[in-house]
Short mmCIF file of C-alpha atoms in Angstrom, two decimals:
data_model
loop_
_atom_site.label_atom_id
_atom_site.label_comp_id
_atom_site.label_asym_id
_atom_site.label_seq_id
_atom_site.Cartn_x
_atom_site.Cartn_y
_atom_site.Cartn_z
CA UNK I 1 32.66 15.21 60.83
CA UNK I 2 33.72 14.47 57.26
CA UNK I 3 34.39 17.52 55.15
CA UNK I 4 32.64 17.93 51.82
CA UNK I 5 35.03 17.16 48.96
CA UNK I 6 34.74 19.19 45.77
CA UNK I 7 36.53 18.37 42.54
CA UNK I 8 37.30 21.66 40.76
CA UNK I 9 37.07 20.17 37.27
CA UNK I 10 34.72 19.26 34.47
CA UNK I 11 37.01 16.46 33.24
CA UNK I 12 35.15 13.16 32.87
CA UNK I 13 38.43 11.30 33.40
CA UNK I 14 39.10 13.03 36.73
CA UNK I 15 35.52 12.37 37.86
CA UNK I 16 35.84 8.71 36.87
CA UNK I 17 39.15 8.24 38.71
CA UNK I 18 37.99 10.04 41.86
CA UNK I 19 34.84 7.88 41.86
CA UNK I 20 36.96 4.73 41.55
CA UNK I 21 38.78 5.84 44.69
CA UNK I 22 35.45 5.54 46.52
CA UNK I 23 35.52 9.19 47.50
CA UNK I 24 32.12 10.92 47.71
CA UNK I 25 32.41 14.33 46.09
CA UNK I 26 30.67 17.17 44.34
CA UNK I 27 31.95 18.65 41.10
CA UNK I 28 32.25 22.35 40.28
CA UNK I 29 33.91 23.49 37.09
CA UNK I 30 35.80 26.72 37.79
CA UNK I 31 36.11 29.50 35.25
CA UNK I 32 39.79 30.43 35.48
CA UNK I 33 42.48 31.83 33.24
CA UNK I 34 44.58 28.85 32.15
CA UNK I 35 47.26 30.90 30.42
CA UNK I 36 50.76 30.72 31.86
CA UNK I 37 54.06 31.65 30.27
CA UNK I 38 56.42 29.67 32.50
CA UNK I 39 57.78 26.14 32.17
CA UNK I 40 55.16 23.35 31.90
CA UNK I 41 56.18 21.94 35.33
CA UNK I 42 55.28 25.27 36.93
CA UNK I 43 52.27 25.91 34.72
CA UNK I 44 50.34 22.78 35.73
CA UNK I 45 50.84 23.48 39.44
CA UNK I 46 49.82 27.13 39.06
CA UNK I 47 46.73 26.32 37.00
CA UNK I 48 45.70 23.54 39.43
CA UNK I 49 46.09 26.10 42.25
CA UNK I 50 43.94 28.66 40.37
CA UNK I 51 41.20 26.07 39.85
CA UNK I 52 41.19 24.97 43.49
CA UNK I 53 41.31 28.53 44.84
CA UNK I 54 38.45 29.67 42.59
CA UNK I 55 36.17 26.95 43.97
CA UNK I 56 37.46 27.25 47.56
CA UNK I 57 36.40 30.92 47.65
CA UNK I 58 32.76 29.88 47.43
CA UNK I 59 33.15 26.78 49.65
CA UNK I 60 35.61 27.70 52.43
CA UNK I 61 34.73 24.70 54.64
CA UNK I 62 35.12 22.14 51.85
CA UNK I 63 38.18 20.20 50.82
CA UNK I 64 38.78 21.28 47.21
CA UNK I 65 40.88 19.40 44.65
CA UNK I 66 42.19 21.11 41.53
CA UNK I 67 44.31 19.47 38.83
CA UNK I 68 45.83 20.33 35.48
CA UNK I 69 47.77 18.25 32.94
CA UNK I 70 50.11 19.11 30.08
CA UNK I 71 51.99 16.97 27.61
CA UNK I 72 55.50 18.28 27.00
CA UNK I 73 57.92 17.45 24.17
CA UNK I 74 61.26 19.24 23.62
CA UNK I 75 60.33 21.65 26.42
CA UNK I 76 57.18 22.69 24.55
CA UNK I 77 53.80 22.30 26.23
CA UNK I 78 51.02 20.68 24.25
CA UNK I 79 47.63 21.54 25.65
CA UNK I 80 44.29 20.62 24.12
CA UNK I 81 44.27 20.84 20.32
CA UNK I 82 42.28 23.67 18.76
CA UNK I 83 41.17 21.68 15.74
CA UNK I 84 41.95 18.65 13.57
CA UNK I 85 45.10 20.16 12.07
CA UNK I 86 46.44 21.06 15.51
CA UNK I 87 45.74 17.52 16.80
CA UNK I 88 47.57 16.04 13.78
CA UNK I 89 50.51 18.39 14.38
CA UNK I 90 50.75 17.23 18.00
CA UNK I 91 50.60 13.55 17.07
CA UNK I 92 53.37 14.05 14.49
CA UNK I 93 55.51 15.69 17.20
CA UNK I 94 54.94 12.71 19.52
CA UNK I 95 55.41 10.02 16.86
CA UNK I 96 58.36 7.71 17.47
CA UNK I 97 59.60 9.45 20.61
CA UNK I 98 59.24 9.96 24.33
CA UNK I 99 57.40 12.84 25.93
CA UNK I 100 56.53 13.95 29.45
CA UNK I 101 53.08 14.17 30.99
CA UNK I 102 52.97 16.60 33.90
CA UNK I 103 50.02 16.87 36.27
CA UNK I 104 49.77 19.47 38.98
CA UNK I 105 47.43 18.83 41.90
CA UNK I 106 46.31 21.37 44.50
CA UNK I 107 44.23 20.54 47.57
CA UNK I 108 42.83 23.37 49.68
CA UNK I 109 40.82 23.36 52.89
CA UNK I 110 40.38 26.64 54.70
CA UNK I 111 43.80 28.30 54.92
CA UNK I 112 45.73 25.07 54.35
CA UNK I 113 46.95 24.49 50.79
CA UNK I 114 49.10 21.70 49.40
CA UNK I 115 50.42 21.23 45.86
CA UNK I 116 52.19 18.37 44.12
CA UNK I 117 53.70 17.80 40.70
CA UNK I 118 53.72 14.38 39.07
CA UNK I 119 55.55 13.30 35.91
CA UNK I 120 55.19 10.27 33.70
CA UNK I 121 57.04 9.44 30.51
CA UNK I 122 55.29 8.05 27.44
CA UNK I 123 56.92 6.64 24.31
CA UNK I 124 54.91 6.62 21.09
CA UNK I 125 55.77 4.16 18.37
CA UNK I 126 56.23 5.75 14.93
CA UNK I 127 52.83 6.69 13.51
CA UNK I 128 51.71 6.55 9.89
CA UNK I 129 49.91 9.54 8.37
CA UNK I 130 46.87 7.32 7.79
CA UNK I 131 46.71 6.48 11.51
CA UNK I 132 46.95 10.13 12.45
CA UNK I 133 44.20 11.03 9.96
CA UNK I 134 41.93 8.24 11.22
CA UNK I 135 42.46 9.20 14.87
CA UNK I 136 41.93 12.92 14.35
CA UNK I 137 38.69 12.13 12.50
CA UNK I 138 37.28 10.83 15.82
CA UNK I 139 36.13 12.96 18.76
CA UNK I 140 38.79 11.53 21.08
CA UNK I 141 41.75 13.93 20.72
CA UNK I 142 39.95 17.22 21.25
CA UNK I 143 39.61 17.65 24.99
CA UNK I 144 42.90 16.03 25.95
CA UNK I 145 46.34 17.47 26.54
CA UNK I 146 48.64 16.43 23.72
CA UNK I 147 45.66 15.40 21.59
CA UNK I 148 45.43 11.78 22.76
CA UNK I 149 43.87 9.55 25.40
CA UNK I 150 46.00 6.67 26.68
CA UNK I 151 42.82 4.95 27.89
CA UNK I 152 41.19 5.20 24.46
CA UNK I 153 42.04 4.29 20.88
CA UNK I 154 45.45 5.99 21.22
CA UNK I 155 46.53 3.11 23.48
CA UNK I 156 47.62 1.48 20.21
CA UNK I 157 50.17 4.31 19.74
CA UNK I 158 51.94 3.67 23.05
CA UNK I 159 55.12 1.59 22.90
CA UNK I 160 55.71 1.94 26.65
CA UNK I 161 55.36 4.31 29.56
CA UNK I 162 56.84 4.79 32.99
CA UNK I 163 55.16 6.43 35.92
CA UNK I 164 51.52 6.48 36.88
CA UNK I 165 49.01 5.44 34.22
CA UNK I 166 46.39 7.56 36.00
CA UNK I 167 48.75 10.55 35.87
CA UNK I 168 48.85 10.15 32.09
CA UNK I 169 45.04 10.20 32.17
CA UNK I 170 45.27 13.48 34.12
CA UNK I 171 44.67 12.52 37.75
CA UNK I 172 47.38 10.70 39.77
CA UNK I 173 45.14 8.84 42.21
CA UNK I 174 47.98 7.69 44.47
CA UNK I 175 49.11 11.29 44.98
CA UNK I 176 45.56 12.57 45.49
CA UNK I 177 44.83 9.81 48.03
CA UNK I 178 47.96 10.73 49.98
CA UNK I 179 47.08 14.42 49.94
CA UNK I 180 43.50 13.76 51.08
CA UNK I 181 44.77 11.57 53.92
CA UNK I 182 46.99 14.41 55.15
CA UNK I 183 44.03 16.81 55.21
CA UNK I 184 41.72 14.40 57.01
CA UNK I 185 44.07 13.59 59.91
#
């Protein structure tokens, strides 16, 4: 019998990528504390775990997937911008340099729990103030870690990247597929 799969997220990008994998799933957005004072690498794994555990409590027979993504530059985590000024600040920090995108994934089924951390590197070309102003005037930066979407208009800011494109979007499908396969054996 196939287990029900639940994505513990409200992210449209995660839903889109999981759907592209051909995985039938339900979606429940958990209400969890996303604050964490440790390093970004640890934070994304811990927050992904919190999301998955919150949903798994109400669906103990289901296979639950939680994920969290942070952009990190100079050891500083950039979450979702609070407002236009915060988004512009983030884009200025990223302009003309490389940054890390960390995604933590947690899969839980019953008492079995597995976590993974993925990293990708992204290099922004130098940005002009006019470009930053035009981009922050759109709706795109405001629900994305680091204030940009690689799959959107900010693609024009990217000089190059290494690692998983989907990880930069916030959901490393290759990692998730491998984790799901281990649970369904």
